[in-house]
Short mmCIF file of C-alpha atoms and ligand atoms in Angstrom, two decimals:
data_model
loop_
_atom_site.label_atom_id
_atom_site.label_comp_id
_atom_site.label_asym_id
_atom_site.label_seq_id
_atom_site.Cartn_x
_atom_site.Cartn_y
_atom_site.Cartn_z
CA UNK A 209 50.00 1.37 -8.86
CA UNK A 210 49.04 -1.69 -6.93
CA UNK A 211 46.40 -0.62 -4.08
CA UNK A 212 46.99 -2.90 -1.14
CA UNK A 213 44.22 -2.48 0.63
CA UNK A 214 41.18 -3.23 -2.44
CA UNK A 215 39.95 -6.29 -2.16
CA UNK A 216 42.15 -8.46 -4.44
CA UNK A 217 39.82 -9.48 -7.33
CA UNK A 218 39.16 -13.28 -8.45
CA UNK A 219 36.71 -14.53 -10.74
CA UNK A 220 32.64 -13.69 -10.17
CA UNK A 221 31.70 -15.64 -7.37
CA UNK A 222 27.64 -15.60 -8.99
CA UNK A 223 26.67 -19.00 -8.78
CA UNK A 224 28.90 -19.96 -6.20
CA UNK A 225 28.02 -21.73 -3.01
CA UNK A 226 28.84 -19.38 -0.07
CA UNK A 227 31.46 -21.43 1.10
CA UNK A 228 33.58 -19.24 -1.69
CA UNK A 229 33.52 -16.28 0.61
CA UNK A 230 35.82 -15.14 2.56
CA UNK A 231 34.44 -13.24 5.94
CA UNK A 232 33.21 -11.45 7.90
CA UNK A 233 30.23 -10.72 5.21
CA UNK A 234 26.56 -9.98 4.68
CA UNK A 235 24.65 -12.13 3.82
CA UNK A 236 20.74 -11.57 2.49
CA UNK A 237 18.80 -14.92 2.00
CA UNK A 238 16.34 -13.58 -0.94
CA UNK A 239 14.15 -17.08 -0.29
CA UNK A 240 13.57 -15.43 3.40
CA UNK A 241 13.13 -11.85 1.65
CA UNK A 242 10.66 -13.20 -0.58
CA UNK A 243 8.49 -14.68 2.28
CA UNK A 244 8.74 -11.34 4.01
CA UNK A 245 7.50 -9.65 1.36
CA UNK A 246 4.46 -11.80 0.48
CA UNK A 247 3.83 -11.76 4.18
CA UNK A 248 3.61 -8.25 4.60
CA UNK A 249 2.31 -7.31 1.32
CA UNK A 250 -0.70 -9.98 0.99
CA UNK A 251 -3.04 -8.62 3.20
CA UNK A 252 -3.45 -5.35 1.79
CA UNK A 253 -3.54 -6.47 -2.29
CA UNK A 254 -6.92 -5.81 -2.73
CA UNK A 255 -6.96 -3.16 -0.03
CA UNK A 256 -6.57 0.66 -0.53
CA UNK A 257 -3.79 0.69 1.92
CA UNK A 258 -0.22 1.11 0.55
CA UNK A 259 3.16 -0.53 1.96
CA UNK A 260 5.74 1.67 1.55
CA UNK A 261 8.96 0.22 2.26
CA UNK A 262 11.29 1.90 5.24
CA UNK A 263 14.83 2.20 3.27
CA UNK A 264 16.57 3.23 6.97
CA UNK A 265 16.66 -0.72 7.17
CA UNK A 266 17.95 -1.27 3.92
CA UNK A 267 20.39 1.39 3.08
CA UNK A 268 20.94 -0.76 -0.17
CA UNK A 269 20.16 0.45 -3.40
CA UNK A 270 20.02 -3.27 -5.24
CA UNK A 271 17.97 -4.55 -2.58
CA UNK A 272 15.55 -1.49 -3.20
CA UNK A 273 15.22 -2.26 -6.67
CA UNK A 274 15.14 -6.09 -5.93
CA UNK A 275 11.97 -5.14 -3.60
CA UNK A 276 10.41 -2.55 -6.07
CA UNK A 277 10.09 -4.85 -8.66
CA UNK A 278 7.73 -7.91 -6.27
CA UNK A 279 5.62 -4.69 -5.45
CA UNK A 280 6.30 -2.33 -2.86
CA UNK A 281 4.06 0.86 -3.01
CA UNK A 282 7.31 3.25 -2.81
CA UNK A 283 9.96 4.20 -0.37
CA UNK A 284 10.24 6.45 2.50
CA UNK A 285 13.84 6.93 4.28
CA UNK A 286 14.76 8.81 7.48
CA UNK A 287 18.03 10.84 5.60
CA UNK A 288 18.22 12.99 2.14
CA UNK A 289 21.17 10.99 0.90
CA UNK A 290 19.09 8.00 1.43
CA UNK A 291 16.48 9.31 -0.96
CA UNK A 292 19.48 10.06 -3.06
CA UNK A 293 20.33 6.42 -3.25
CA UNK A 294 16.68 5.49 -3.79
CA UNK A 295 16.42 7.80 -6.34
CA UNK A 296 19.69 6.48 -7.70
CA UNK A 297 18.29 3.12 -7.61
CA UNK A 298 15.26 3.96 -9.86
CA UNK A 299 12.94 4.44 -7.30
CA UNK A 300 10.33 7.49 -7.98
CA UNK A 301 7.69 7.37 -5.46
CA UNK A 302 9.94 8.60 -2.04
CA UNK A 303 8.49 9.86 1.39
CA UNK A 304 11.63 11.22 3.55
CA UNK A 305 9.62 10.49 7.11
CA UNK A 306 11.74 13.20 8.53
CA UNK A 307 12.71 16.88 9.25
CA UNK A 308 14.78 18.13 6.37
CA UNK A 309 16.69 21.39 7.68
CA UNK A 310 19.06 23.77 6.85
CA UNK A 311 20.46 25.70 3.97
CA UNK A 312 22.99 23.11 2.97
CA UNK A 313 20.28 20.86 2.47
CA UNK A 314 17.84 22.92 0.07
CA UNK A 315 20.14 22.80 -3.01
CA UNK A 316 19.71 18.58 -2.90
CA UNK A 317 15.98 19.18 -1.99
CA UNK A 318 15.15 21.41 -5.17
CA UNK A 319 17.38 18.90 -7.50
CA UNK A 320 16.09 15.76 -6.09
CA UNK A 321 12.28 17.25 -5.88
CA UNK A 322 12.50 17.27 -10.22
CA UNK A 323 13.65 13.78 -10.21
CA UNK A 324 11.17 12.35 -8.61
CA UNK A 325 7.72 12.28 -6.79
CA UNK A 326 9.63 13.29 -3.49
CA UNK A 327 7.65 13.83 -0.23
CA UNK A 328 9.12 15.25 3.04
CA UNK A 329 7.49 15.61 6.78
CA UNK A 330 7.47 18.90 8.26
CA UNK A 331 6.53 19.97 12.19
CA UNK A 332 7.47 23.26 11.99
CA UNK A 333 6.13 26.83 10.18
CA UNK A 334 9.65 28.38 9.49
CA UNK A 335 10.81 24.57 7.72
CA UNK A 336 7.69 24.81 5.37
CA UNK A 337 8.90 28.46 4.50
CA UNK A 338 11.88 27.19 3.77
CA UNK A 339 11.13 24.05 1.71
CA UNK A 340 8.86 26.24 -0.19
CA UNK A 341 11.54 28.43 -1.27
CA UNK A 342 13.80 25.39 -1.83
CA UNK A 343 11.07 23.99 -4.07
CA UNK A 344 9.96 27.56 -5.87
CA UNK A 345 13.41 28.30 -6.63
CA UNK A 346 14.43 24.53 -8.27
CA UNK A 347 10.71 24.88 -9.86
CA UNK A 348 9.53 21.75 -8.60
CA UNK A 349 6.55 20.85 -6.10
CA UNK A 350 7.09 19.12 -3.12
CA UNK A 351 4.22 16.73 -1.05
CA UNK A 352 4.44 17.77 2.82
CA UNK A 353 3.07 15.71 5.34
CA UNK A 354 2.58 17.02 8.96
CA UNK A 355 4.44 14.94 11.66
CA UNK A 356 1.62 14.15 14.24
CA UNK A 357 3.08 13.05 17.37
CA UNK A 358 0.61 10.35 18.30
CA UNK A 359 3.12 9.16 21.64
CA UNK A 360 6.76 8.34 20.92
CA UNK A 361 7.61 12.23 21.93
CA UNK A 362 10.30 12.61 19.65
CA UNK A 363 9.42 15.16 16.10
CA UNK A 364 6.01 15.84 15.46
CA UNK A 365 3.20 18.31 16.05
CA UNK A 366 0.18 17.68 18.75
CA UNK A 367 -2.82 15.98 17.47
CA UNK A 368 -5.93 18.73 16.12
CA UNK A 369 -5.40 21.92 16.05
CA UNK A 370 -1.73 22.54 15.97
CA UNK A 371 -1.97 20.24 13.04
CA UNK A 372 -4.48 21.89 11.13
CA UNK A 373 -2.52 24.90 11.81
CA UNK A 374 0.54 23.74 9.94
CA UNK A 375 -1.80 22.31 7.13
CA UNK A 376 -3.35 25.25 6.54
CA UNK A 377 -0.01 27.20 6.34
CA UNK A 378 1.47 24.57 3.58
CA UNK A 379 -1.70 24.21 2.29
CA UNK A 380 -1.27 28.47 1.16
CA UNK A 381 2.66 28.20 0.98
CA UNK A 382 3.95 28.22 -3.35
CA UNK A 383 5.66 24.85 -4.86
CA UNK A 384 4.12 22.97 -1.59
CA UNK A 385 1.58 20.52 -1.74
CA UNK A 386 0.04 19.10 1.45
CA UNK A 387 -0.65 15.77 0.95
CA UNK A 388 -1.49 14.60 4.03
CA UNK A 389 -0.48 13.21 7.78
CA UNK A 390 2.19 10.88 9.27
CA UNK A 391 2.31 9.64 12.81
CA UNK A 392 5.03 7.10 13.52
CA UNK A 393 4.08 4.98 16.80
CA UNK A 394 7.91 3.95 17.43
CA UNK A 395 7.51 3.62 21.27
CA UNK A 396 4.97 0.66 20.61
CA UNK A 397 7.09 -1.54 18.12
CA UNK A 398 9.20 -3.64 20.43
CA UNK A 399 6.24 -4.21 23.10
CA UNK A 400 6.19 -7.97 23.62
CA UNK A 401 2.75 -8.13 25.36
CA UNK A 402 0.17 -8.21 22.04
CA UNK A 403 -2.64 -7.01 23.51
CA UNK A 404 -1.46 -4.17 25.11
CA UNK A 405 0.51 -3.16 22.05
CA UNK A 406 -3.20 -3.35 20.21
CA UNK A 407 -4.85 -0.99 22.67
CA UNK A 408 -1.85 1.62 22.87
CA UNK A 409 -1.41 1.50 19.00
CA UNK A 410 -5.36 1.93 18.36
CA UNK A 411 -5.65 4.93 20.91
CA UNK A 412 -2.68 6.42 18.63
CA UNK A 413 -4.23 5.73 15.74
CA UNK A 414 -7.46 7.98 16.73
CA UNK A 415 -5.27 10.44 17.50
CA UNK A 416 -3.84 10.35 14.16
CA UNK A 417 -7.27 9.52 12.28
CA UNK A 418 -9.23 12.25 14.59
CA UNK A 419 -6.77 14.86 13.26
CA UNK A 420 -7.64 13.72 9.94
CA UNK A 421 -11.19 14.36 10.39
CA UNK A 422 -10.66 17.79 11.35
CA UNK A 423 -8.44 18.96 8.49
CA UNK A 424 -10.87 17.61 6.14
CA UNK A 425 -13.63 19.50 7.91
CA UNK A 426 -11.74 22.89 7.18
CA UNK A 427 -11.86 21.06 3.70
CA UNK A 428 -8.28 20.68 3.17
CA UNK A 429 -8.05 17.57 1.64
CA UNK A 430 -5.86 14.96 2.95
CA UNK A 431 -5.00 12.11 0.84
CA UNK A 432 -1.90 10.34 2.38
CA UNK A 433 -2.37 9.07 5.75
CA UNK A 434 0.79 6.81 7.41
CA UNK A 435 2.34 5.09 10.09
CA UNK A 436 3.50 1.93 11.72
CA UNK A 437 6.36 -0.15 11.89
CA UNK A 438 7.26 -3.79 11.55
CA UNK A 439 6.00 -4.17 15.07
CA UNK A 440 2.27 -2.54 14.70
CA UNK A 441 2.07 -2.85 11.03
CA UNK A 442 -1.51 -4.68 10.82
CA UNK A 443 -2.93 -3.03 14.23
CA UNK A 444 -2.57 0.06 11.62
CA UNK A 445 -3.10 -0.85 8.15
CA UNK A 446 -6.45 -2.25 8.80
CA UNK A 447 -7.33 0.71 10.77
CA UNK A 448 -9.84 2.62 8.70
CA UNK A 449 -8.96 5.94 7.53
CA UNK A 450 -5.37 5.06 7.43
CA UNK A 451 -4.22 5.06 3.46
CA UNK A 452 -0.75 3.29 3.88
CA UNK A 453 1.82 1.61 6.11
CA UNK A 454 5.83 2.40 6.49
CA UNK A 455 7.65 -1.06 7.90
CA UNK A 456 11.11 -1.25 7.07
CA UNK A 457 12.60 -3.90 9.58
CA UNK A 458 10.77 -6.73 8.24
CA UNK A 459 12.42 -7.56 5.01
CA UNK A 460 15.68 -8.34 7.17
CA UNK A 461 14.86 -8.75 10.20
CA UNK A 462 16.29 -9.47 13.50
CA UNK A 463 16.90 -10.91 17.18
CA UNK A 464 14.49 -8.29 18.52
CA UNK A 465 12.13 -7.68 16.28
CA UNK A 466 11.95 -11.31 15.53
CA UNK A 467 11.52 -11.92 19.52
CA UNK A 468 7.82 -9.77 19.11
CA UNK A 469 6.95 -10.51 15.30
CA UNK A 470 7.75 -14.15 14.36
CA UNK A 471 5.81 -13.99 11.19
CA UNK A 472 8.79 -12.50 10.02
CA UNK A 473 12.15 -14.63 8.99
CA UNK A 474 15.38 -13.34 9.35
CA UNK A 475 17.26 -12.71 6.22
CA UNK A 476 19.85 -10.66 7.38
CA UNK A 477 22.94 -12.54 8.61
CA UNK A 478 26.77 -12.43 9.11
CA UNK A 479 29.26 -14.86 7.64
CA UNK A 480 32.03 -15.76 9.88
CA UNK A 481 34.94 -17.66 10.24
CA UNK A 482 35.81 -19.52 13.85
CA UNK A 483 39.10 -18.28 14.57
CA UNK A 484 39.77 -19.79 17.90
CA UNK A 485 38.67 -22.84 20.02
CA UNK A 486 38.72 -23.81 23.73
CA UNK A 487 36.34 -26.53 25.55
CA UNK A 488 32.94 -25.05 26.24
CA UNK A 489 33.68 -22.29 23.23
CA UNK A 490 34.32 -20.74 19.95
CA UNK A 491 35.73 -17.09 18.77
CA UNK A 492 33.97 -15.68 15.24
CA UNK A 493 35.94 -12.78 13.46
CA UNK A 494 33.60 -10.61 13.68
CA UNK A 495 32.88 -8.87 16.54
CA UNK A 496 30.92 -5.16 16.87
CA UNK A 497 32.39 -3.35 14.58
CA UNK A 498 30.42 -6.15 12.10
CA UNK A 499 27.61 -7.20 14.18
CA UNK A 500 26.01 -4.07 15.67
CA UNK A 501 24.61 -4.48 19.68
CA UNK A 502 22.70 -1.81 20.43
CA UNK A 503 19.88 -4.07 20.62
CA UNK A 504 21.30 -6.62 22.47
CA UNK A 505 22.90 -9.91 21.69
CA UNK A 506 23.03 -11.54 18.47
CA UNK A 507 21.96 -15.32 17.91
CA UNK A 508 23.78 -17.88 15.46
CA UNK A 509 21.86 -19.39 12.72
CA UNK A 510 20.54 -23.19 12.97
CA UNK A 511 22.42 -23.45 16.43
CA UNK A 512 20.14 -22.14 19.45
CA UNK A 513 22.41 -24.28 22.01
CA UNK A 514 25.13 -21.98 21.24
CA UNK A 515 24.98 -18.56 22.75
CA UNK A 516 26.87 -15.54 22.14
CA UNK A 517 28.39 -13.91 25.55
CA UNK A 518 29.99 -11.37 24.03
CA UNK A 519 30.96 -9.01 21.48
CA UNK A 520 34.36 -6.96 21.38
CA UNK A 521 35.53 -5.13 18.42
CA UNK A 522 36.34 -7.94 16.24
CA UNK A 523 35.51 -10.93 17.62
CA UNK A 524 32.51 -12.84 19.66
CA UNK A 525 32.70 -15.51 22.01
CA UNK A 526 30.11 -17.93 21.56
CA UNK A 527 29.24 -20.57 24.49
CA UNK A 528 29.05 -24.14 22.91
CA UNK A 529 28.81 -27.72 23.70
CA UNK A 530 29.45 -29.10 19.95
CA UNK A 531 32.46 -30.81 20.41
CA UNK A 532 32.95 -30.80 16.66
CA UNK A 533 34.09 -27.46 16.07
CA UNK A 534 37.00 -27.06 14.37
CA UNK A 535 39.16 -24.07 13.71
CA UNK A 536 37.93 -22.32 10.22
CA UNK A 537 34.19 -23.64 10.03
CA UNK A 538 31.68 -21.21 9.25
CA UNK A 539 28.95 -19.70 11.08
CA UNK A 540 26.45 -17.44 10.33
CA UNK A 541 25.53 -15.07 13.18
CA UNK A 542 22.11 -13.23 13.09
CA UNK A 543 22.42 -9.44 14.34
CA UNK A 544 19.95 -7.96 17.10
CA UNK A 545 19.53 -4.90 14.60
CA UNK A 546 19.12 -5.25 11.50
CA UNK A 547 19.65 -1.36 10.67
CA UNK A 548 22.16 -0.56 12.56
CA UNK A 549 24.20 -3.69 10.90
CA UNK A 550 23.54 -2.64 7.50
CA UNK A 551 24.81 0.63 8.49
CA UNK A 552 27.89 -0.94 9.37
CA UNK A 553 29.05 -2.88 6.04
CA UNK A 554 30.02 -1.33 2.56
CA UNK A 555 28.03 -4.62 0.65
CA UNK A 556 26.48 -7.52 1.09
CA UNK A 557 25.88 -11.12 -0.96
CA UNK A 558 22.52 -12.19 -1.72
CA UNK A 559 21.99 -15.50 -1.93
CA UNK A 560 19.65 -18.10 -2.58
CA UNK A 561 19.61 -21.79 -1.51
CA UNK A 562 23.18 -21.88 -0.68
CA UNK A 563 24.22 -19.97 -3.57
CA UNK A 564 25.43 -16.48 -4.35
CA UNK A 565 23.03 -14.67 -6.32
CA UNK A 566 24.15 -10.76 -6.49
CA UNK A 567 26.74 -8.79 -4.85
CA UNK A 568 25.17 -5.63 -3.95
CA UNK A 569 27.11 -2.45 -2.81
CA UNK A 570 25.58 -0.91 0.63
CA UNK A 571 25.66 2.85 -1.06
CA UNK A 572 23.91 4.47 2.27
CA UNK A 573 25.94 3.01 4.61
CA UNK A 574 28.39 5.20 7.19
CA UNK A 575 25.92 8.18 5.90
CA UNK A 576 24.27 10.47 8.28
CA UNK A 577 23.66 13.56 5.90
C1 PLP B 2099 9.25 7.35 10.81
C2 PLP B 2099 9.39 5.87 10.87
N1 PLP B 2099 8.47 5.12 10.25
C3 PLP B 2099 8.51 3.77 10.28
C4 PLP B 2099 9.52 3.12 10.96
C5 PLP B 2099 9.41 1.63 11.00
O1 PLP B 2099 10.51 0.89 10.82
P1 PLP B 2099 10.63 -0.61 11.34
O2 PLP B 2099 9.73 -1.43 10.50
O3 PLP B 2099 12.05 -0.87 11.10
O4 PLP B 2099 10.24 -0.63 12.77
C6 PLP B 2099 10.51 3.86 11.62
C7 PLP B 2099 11.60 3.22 12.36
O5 PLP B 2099 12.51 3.78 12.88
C8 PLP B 2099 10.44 5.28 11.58
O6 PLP B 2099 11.34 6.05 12.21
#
């Protein structure tokens, strides 16, 4: 039986320019990815600070792999069937940076917990009980971190006491292993004065570090200690007592985060198709069900005269002088959130100097378990 709505399939496009493609598609420059990468991952070579990759951004398990292999320290992803994909993907050093909770969720726990190195952060004692029954039962240890809230106010225990606390309790707790501290400073990462992000992010950090000190005073040793984003990642990796950083955003990048970290380029881009011309503008095909806007408006590559005004389900008007814009060129429209975009597409090209290099399927994305 014929299914009519599979894509209908031609020869490999591998090799091909991108012209070949038919849109709305991802695309991932790998020459941008690359840059990223060395970028971030330079500075802390000879340094006993890890980068462990955020896969929230990614959601992809070839671009995991892709990134594994040029060096990342291991993963860490905000959902369990993300560390399923990583895990999927060949990837044996993951840190879930998140509550895992529930009694649906234990059963995946135990089994992924003896495929790989699998760490999860905890902020409450009744979740440790219960991820120490998850990990007894599957016969498998599991690192814990304690989520220190060092300002963003969302999971997370206080700083001090209430963390030492829930250290000592996994610390005593069977098939646990407390390995050590995370603080996440996500209410600093989009700051666009420097300085003040510095200060804020450095007052955190002793927050996070201070807590540190005290759990090793009780002498609980405490050998993992992360944070940061693509926004604060060198305010905290060269923050002493900190063992290892958690960026995600930066491999693909974005409008925003490229607004506040320019270091960065921007990989991450959608292929589309004008579909519609009047003086003064264009219409893409893809609109927010492709391109997602929760962080604003997106920007279109190699053309900063043009602006995008809007974006409706499926298409965006773009404001543009170029009086050579015909019906059926291509553009290539950078999102405002990277994340959130990947989270929106079911694969994506890579492609290098013009020319298709992989076709990768986006296995986390839709997912929310
Ligand atoms: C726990 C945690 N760590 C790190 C990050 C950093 O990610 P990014 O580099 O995309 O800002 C995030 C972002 O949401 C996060 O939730």
């Amino acid at each position: 039986m014929i299914t009519i709505s599979e894509p209908i399939s031609t020869t490999s496009p591998i090799g091909q320019p991108i012209d070949v493609l038919d849109s709305p598609q991802l695309l991932i420059d790998l020459d941008v990815v690359d840059a990223n990468l060395e970028r971030m991952f330079a500075p802390f070579r000879d340094k006993p600070v890890g980068v462990r990759v955020h896969f929230k951004s990614l959601k992809c398990g070839g671009l995991a792999s892709y990134i594994a292999e040029r060096g990342a320290d291991g993963f860490l992803c905000a959902k369990l069937n993300e560390a399923e994909v990583l895990a999927d993907a060949g990837i044996s050093d993951i840190l879930i940076a998140n509550q895992v909770v529930g009694d649906k969720k234990m059963g995946r726990i135990g089994r992924l917990a003896r495929l790989v190195q699998l760490r999860i952060c905890v902020d409450d004692a009744a979740n440790v009980a219960q991820l120490s029954q998850a990990a007894t039962e599957a016969g498998a240890t599991i690192g814990i971190l304690v989520e220190v809230d060092i300002g963003m106010n969302r999971c997370g225990v206080d700083p001090g006491e209430p963390a030492l606390a829930l250290a000592k309790k996994i610390a005593a707790s069977p098939g646990l292993r407390f390995d050590g501290l995370q603080g996440y400073d996500g209410h600093l990462q989009l700051l666009d004065n420097r300085e003040e992000k510095r200060t804020r992010c450095l007052q955190s950090l002793d927050q996070l570090v201070g807590t540190r000190r005290l759990i090793e005073k009780a002498g609980i040793p405490v050998n993992i200690v992360t944070g940061a984003g693509t926004g604060t990642w060198e305010f905290v990796g060269h923050y002493d007592g900190v063992t290892e950083i958690q960026p995600g955003s930066f491999v693909l990048m974005d409008v925003a985060y490229h607004a506040v970290r320019p270091e960065f380029g921007c990989s991450l881009s959608v292929w589309t198709t004008i579909i519609s011309r009047r003086p003064g503008r264009y219409i893409l095909d893809a609109g927010s069900k492709a391109i997602s806007r929760d962080f604003g408006t997106p920007s279109v590559k190699g053309r900063p005269a043009d602006r995008v005004l809007q974006l409706s389900e499926e298409h965006a008007k773009v404001e543009s002088n170029d009086t050579q814009v015909k019906i059926g060129d291509h553009r290539e429209v950078i999102p405002a959130h990277c994340c959130a975009t990947m989270n929106l597409h079911r694969n994506c090209v890579a492609v290098r100097k013009g020319k298709i290099e992989a076709l990768w399927p986006i296995e986390a994305s839709g997912r929310y378990d």
